XYZ file of C-alpha atoms in Angstrom:
389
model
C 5.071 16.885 -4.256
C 1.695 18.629 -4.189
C -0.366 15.287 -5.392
C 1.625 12.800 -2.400
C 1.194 15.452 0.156
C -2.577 15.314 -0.985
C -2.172 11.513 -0.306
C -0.525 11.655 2.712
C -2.419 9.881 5.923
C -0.175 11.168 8.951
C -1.485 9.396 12.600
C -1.147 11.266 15.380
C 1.228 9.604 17.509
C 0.311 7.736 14.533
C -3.045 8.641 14.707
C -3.833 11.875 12.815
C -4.838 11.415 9.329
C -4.477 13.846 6.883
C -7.203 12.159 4.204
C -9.399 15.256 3.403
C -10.756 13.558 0.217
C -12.326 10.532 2.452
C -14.324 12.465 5.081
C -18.414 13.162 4.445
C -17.923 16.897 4.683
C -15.636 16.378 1.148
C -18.209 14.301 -0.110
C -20.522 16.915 -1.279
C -22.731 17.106 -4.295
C -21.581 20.094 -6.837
C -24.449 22.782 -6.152
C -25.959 20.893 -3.820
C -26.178 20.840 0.235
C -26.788 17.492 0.657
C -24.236 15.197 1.318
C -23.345 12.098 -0.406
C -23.891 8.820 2.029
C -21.083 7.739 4.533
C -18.626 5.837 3.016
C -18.593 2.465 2.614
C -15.862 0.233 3.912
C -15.528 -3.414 4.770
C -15.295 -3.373 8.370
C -18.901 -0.985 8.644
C -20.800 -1.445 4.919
C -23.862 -3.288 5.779
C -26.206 -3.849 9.154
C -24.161 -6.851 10.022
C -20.142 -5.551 9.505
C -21.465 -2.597 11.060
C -23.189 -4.930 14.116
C -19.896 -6.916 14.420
C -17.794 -3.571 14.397
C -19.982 -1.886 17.263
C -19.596 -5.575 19.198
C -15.659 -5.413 18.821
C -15.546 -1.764 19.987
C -17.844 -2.288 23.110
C -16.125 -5.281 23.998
C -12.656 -3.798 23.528
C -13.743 -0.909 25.617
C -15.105 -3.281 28.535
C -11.339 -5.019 28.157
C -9.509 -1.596 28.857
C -11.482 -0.307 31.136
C -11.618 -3.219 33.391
C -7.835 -4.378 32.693
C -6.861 -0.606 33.789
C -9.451 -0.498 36.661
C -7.943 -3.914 38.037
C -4.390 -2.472 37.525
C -5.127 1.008 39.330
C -6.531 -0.818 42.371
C -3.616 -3.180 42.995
C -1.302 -0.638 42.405
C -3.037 1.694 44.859
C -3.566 -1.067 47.928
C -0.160 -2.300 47.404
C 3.355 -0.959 48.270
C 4.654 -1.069 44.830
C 2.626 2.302 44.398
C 4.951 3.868 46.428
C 8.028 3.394 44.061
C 8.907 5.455 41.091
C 8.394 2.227 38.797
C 4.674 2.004 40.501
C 3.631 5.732 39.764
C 4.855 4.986 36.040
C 2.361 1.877 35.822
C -0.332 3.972 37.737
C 0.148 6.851 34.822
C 0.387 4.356 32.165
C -3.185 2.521 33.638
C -4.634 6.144 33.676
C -3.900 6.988 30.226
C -5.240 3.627 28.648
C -8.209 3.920 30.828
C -9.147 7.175 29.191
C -9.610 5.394 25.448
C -11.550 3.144 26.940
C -13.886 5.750 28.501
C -13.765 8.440 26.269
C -12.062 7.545 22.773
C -13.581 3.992 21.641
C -17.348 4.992 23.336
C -17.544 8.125 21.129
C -17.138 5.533 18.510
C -19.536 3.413 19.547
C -22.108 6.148 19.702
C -21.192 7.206 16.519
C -21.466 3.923 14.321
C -24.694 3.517 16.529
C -25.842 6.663 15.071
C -25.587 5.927 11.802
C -27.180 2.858 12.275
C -30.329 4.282 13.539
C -30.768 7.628 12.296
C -31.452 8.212 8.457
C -28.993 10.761 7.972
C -25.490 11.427 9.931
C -25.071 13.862 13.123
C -24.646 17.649 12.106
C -21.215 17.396 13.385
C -20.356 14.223 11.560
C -20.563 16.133 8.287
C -17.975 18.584 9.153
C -18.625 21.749 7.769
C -15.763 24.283 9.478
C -15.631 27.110 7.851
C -12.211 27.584 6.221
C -11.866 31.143 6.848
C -12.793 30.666 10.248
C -9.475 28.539 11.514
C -9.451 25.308 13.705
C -9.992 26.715 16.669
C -13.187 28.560 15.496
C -16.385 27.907 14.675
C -19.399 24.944 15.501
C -17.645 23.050 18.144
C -18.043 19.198 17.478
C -17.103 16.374 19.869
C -14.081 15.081 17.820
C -12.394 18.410 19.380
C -12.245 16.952 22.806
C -12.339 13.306 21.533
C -9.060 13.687 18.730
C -6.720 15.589 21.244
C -7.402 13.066 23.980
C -6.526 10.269 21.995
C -3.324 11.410 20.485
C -2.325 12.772 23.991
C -3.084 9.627 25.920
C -1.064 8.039 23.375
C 1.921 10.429 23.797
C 2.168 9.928 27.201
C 1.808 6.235 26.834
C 4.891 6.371 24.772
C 6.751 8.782 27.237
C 6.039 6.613 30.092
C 7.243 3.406 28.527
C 10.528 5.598 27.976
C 10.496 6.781 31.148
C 10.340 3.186 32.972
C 12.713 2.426 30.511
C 15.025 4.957 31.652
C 14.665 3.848 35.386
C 15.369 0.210 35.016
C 18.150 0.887 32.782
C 19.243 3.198 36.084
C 18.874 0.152 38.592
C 20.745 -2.255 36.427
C 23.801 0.092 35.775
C 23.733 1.841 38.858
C 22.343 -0.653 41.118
C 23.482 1.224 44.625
C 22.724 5.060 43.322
C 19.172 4.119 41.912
C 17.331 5.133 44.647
C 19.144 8.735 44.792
C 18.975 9.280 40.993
C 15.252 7.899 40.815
C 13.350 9.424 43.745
C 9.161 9.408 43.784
C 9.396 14.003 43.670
C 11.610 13.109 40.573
C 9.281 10.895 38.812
C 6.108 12.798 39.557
C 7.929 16.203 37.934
C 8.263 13.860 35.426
C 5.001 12.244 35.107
C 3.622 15.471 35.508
C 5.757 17.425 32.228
C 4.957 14.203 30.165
C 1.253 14.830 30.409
C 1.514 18.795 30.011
C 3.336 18.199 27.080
C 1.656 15.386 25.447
C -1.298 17.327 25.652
C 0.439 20.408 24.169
C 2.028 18.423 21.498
C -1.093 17.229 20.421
C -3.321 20.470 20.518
C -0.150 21.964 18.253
C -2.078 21.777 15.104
C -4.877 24.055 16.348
C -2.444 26.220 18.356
C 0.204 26.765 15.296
C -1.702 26.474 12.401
C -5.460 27.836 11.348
C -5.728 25.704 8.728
C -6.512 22.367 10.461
C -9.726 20.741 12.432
C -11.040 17.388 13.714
C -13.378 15.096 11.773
C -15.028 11.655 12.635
C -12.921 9.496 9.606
C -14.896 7.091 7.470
C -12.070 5.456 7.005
C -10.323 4.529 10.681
C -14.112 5.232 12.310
C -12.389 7.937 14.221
C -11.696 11.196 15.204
C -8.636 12.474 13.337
C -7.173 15.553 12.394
C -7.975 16.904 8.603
C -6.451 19.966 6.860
C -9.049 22.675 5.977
C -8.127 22.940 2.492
C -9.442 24.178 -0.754
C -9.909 20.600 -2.686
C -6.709 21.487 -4.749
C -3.321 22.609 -2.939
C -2.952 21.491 0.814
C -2.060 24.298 3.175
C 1.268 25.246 3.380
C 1.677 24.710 6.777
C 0.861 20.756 6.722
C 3.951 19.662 7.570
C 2.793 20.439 11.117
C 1.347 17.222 11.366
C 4.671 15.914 10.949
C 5.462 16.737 14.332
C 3.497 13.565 15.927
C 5.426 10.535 14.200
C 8.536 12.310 14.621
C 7.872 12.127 18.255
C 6.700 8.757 18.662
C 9.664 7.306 16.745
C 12.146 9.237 18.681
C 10.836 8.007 21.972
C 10.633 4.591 20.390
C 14.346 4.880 19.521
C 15.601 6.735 22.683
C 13.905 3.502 24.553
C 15.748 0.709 22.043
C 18.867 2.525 22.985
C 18.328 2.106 26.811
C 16.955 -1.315 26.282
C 19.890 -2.118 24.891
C 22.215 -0.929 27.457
C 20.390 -2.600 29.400
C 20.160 -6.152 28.561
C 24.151 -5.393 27.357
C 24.566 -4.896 31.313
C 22.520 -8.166 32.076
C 24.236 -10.343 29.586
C 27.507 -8.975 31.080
C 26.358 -9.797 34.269
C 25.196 -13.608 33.304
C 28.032 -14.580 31.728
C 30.084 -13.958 34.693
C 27.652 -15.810 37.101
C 27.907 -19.090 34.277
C 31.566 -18.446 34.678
C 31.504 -18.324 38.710
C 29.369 -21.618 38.568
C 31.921 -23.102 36.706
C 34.965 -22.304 39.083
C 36.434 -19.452 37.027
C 36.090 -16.658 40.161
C 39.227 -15.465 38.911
C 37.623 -13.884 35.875
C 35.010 -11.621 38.398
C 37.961 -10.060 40.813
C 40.902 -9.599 37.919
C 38.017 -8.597 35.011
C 37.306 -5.415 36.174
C 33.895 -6.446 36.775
C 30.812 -4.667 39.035
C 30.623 -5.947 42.210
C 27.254 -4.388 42.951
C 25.076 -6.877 40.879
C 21.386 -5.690 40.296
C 19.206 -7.435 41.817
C 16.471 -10.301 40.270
C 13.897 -8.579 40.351
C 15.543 -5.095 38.966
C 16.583 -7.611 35.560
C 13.002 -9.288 35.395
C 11.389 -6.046 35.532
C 13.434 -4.453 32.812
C 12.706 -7.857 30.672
C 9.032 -7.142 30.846
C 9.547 -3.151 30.209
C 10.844 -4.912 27.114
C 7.908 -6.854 26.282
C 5.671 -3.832 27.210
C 8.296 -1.761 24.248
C 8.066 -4.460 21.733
C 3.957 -4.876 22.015
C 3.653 -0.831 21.772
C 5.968 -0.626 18.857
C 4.031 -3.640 17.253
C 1.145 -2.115 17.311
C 2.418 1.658 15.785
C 3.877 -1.035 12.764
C 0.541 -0.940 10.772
C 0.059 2.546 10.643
C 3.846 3.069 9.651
C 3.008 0.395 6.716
C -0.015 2.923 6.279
C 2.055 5.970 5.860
C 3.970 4.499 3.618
C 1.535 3.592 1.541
C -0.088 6.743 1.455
C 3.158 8.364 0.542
C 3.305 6.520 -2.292
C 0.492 6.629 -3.919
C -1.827 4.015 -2.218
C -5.562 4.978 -0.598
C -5.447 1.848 2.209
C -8.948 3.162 3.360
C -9.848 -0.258 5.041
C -6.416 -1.200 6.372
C -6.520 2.428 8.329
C -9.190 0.821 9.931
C -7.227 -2.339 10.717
C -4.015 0.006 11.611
C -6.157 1.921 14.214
C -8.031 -0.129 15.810
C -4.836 -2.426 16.288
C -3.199 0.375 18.553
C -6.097 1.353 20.139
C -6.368 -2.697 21.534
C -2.597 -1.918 22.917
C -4.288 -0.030 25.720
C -5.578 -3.423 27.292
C -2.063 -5.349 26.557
C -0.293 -4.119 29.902
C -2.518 -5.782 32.040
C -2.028 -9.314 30.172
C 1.465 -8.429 29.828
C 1.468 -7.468 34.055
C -0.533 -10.959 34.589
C 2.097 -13.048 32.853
C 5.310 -11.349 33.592
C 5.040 -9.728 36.898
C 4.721 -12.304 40.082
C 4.468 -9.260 42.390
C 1.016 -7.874 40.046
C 0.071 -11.615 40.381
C 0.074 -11.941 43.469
C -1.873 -8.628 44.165
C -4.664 -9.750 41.990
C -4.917 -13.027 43.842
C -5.565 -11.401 47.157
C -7.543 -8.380 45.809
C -10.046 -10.742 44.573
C -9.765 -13.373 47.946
C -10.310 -10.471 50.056
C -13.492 -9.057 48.151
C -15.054 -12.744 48.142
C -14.429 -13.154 52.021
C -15.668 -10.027 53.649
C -17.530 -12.265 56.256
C -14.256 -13.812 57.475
C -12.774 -10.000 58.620
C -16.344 -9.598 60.200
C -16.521 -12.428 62.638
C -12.861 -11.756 63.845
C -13.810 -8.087 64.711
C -10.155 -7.114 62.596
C -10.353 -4.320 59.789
C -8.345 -6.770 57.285
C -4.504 -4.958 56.502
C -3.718 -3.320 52.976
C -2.529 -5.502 50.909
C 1.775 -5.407 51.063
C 3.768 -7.483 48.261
């Protein structure tokens, strides 16, 4: 059990990995202080894979920082903000927009580093003191950097549950949404998600001493590693356990509501087919709901959907990964593949809102018309209104 656990890559949220025997602070020379080179992987072994990496990661940063930056503003000049579904979308926007500030620069920096410079950063060769704890010790960047990526992507996950949970409110109880889903409601909410995503994923340093935060080789990020003594893990590893466990219980609790949801819809389409077709006997003697939910209450909750399945795609490469690593199987270079493919998630919502959501749409259109015709407000001596969908 001792040699898996040894094996075992865990991602926080999917995206903590537990690889101690792949970071440059294990890759030491017996008797030496010098540490052996960074390690060499497909994605960042050479000047040019390296280049190309350091392109991909600026331009997927530009893409989520822009995507969430458009998003925020609509949301903020248009009505929808004021709704409980809107303040989900704004928190969602706010929590993507931090990889793309903080998370996916750092790595820029980093691999730009190494490109440079002749030897790593101090802090990119680890070097925590065992006997010191997590918490203690030369501070490096990863310890901001890892807990902000694995809490942005905990509340990520809680928010898709949570607009899951309020459009599978307006589709059952179409008439009682607005008292069971008020904005003070939603902002507690909001609010508790955050506190404990954050919580959740500072747990490791919090409940264990054994554990700190390395820049991986591997993913070419900041994950969690156990301080251990190159034979036994510490006992207390399990900890890490804690993030996938969460993640897939969200993920599940928002299948289930999905499900009751569209369950609800089909319910509801059938007996519209069968009203088309003459048969209004079956809606009054079927025991049916004669408080329908409305179009755009069943169109919303398709593209919550879409927003579910995309975020659980992208979490299926690093389950494949823990797998592996459970197993038996290293997977350095696919880590990088499983990563980096969950970390592009946080620009999906804003395609996703562009295709699916005439309302975001429609925002965007006049955002941009009204920034390209400022002259037009000028000569009529009107302050232009906010922008109402």
């Amino acid at each position: 059990m001792t040699d898996l656990l040894a094996n075992l890559s865990v991602p926080w949220g999917t995206q903590a990995i537990v690889s101690p025997n792949l970071t440059a602070a294990a890759l030491v020379v017996p008797g030496s202080d010098k540490s052996l080179a960074p390690f060499c992987t497909f994605c960042c072994c050479g000047l040019l894979n390296r280049t190309l990496a350091v392109v991909f990661m600026v331009s997927l940063a530009f893409a989520i920082v822009v995507g969430n930056v458009v998003t925020l503003t609509v949301f903020m000049q248009t009505r929808q903000v004021r709704t409980p579904q809107g303040y989900l979308k704004v928190s969602l926007a706010i929590a993507d927009m931090m990889v793309g500030v903080l998370v996916v620069p750092f790595s820029v920096y980093t691999e730009i580093s190494l490109m440079v410079t002749s030897s790593p950063p101090i802090w990119y060769q680890g070097g925590t003191d065992p006997s010191m704890g997590g918490l203690v010790g030369p501070w490096q960047p990863c310890m901001l950097i890892g807990p902000v990526f694995a809490g942005c992507t905990f509340v990520s996950i809680s928010t898709i549950f949570l607009m899951t949970v309020e459009r599978c409110v307006a589709i059952l109880w179409p008439l009682h949404k607005d008292h069971l889903v008020t904005r003070r409601r939603t902002l507690f909410l909001i609010l508790f998600s955050w506190a404990g995503s954050f919580l959740l994923a500072l747990a490791p340093l919090i409940l264990s001493n054994n554990f700190t935060l390395e820049y991986s080789e591997c993913s070419r990020m900041c994950n969690y590693v156990p301080l251990w003594d190159g034979v036994t893990l510490p006992s207390d590893a399990n900890i890490l356990l804690l993030f996938p466990v969460f993640d897939f219980t969200l993920l599940g609790g928002t299948l289930v509501f999905n499900i009751l949801s569209f369950t609800s819809i089909r319910r509801y389409t059938r007996k519209r087919k069968l009203m088309s077709e003459g048969n209004v006997g079956v809606e009054g003697g079927g025991g049916g709901c004669q408080h329908r939910p409305s179009f755009s209450d069943i169109k919303a909750a398709k593209t919550i959907s879409i927003l579910t399945f995309a975020f659980t795609a992208s979490f299926t490469p690093i389950a494949v990964f823990v797998l592996g690593n459970v197993v038996g199987f290293t997977w350095c270079n696919f880590s990088f593949v499983a990563f980096w493919i969950l970390t592009g998630n946080s620009c999906c919502n804003v395609i996703i809102y562009s295709v699916r959501d005439q309302r975001f749409k429609k925002g965007v259109t006049l955002l941009f018309q009204r920034e390209h015709s400022p002259s037009h407000g000028e000569k009529g001596g009107a302050i232009p209104p906010p922008l109402t969908l």
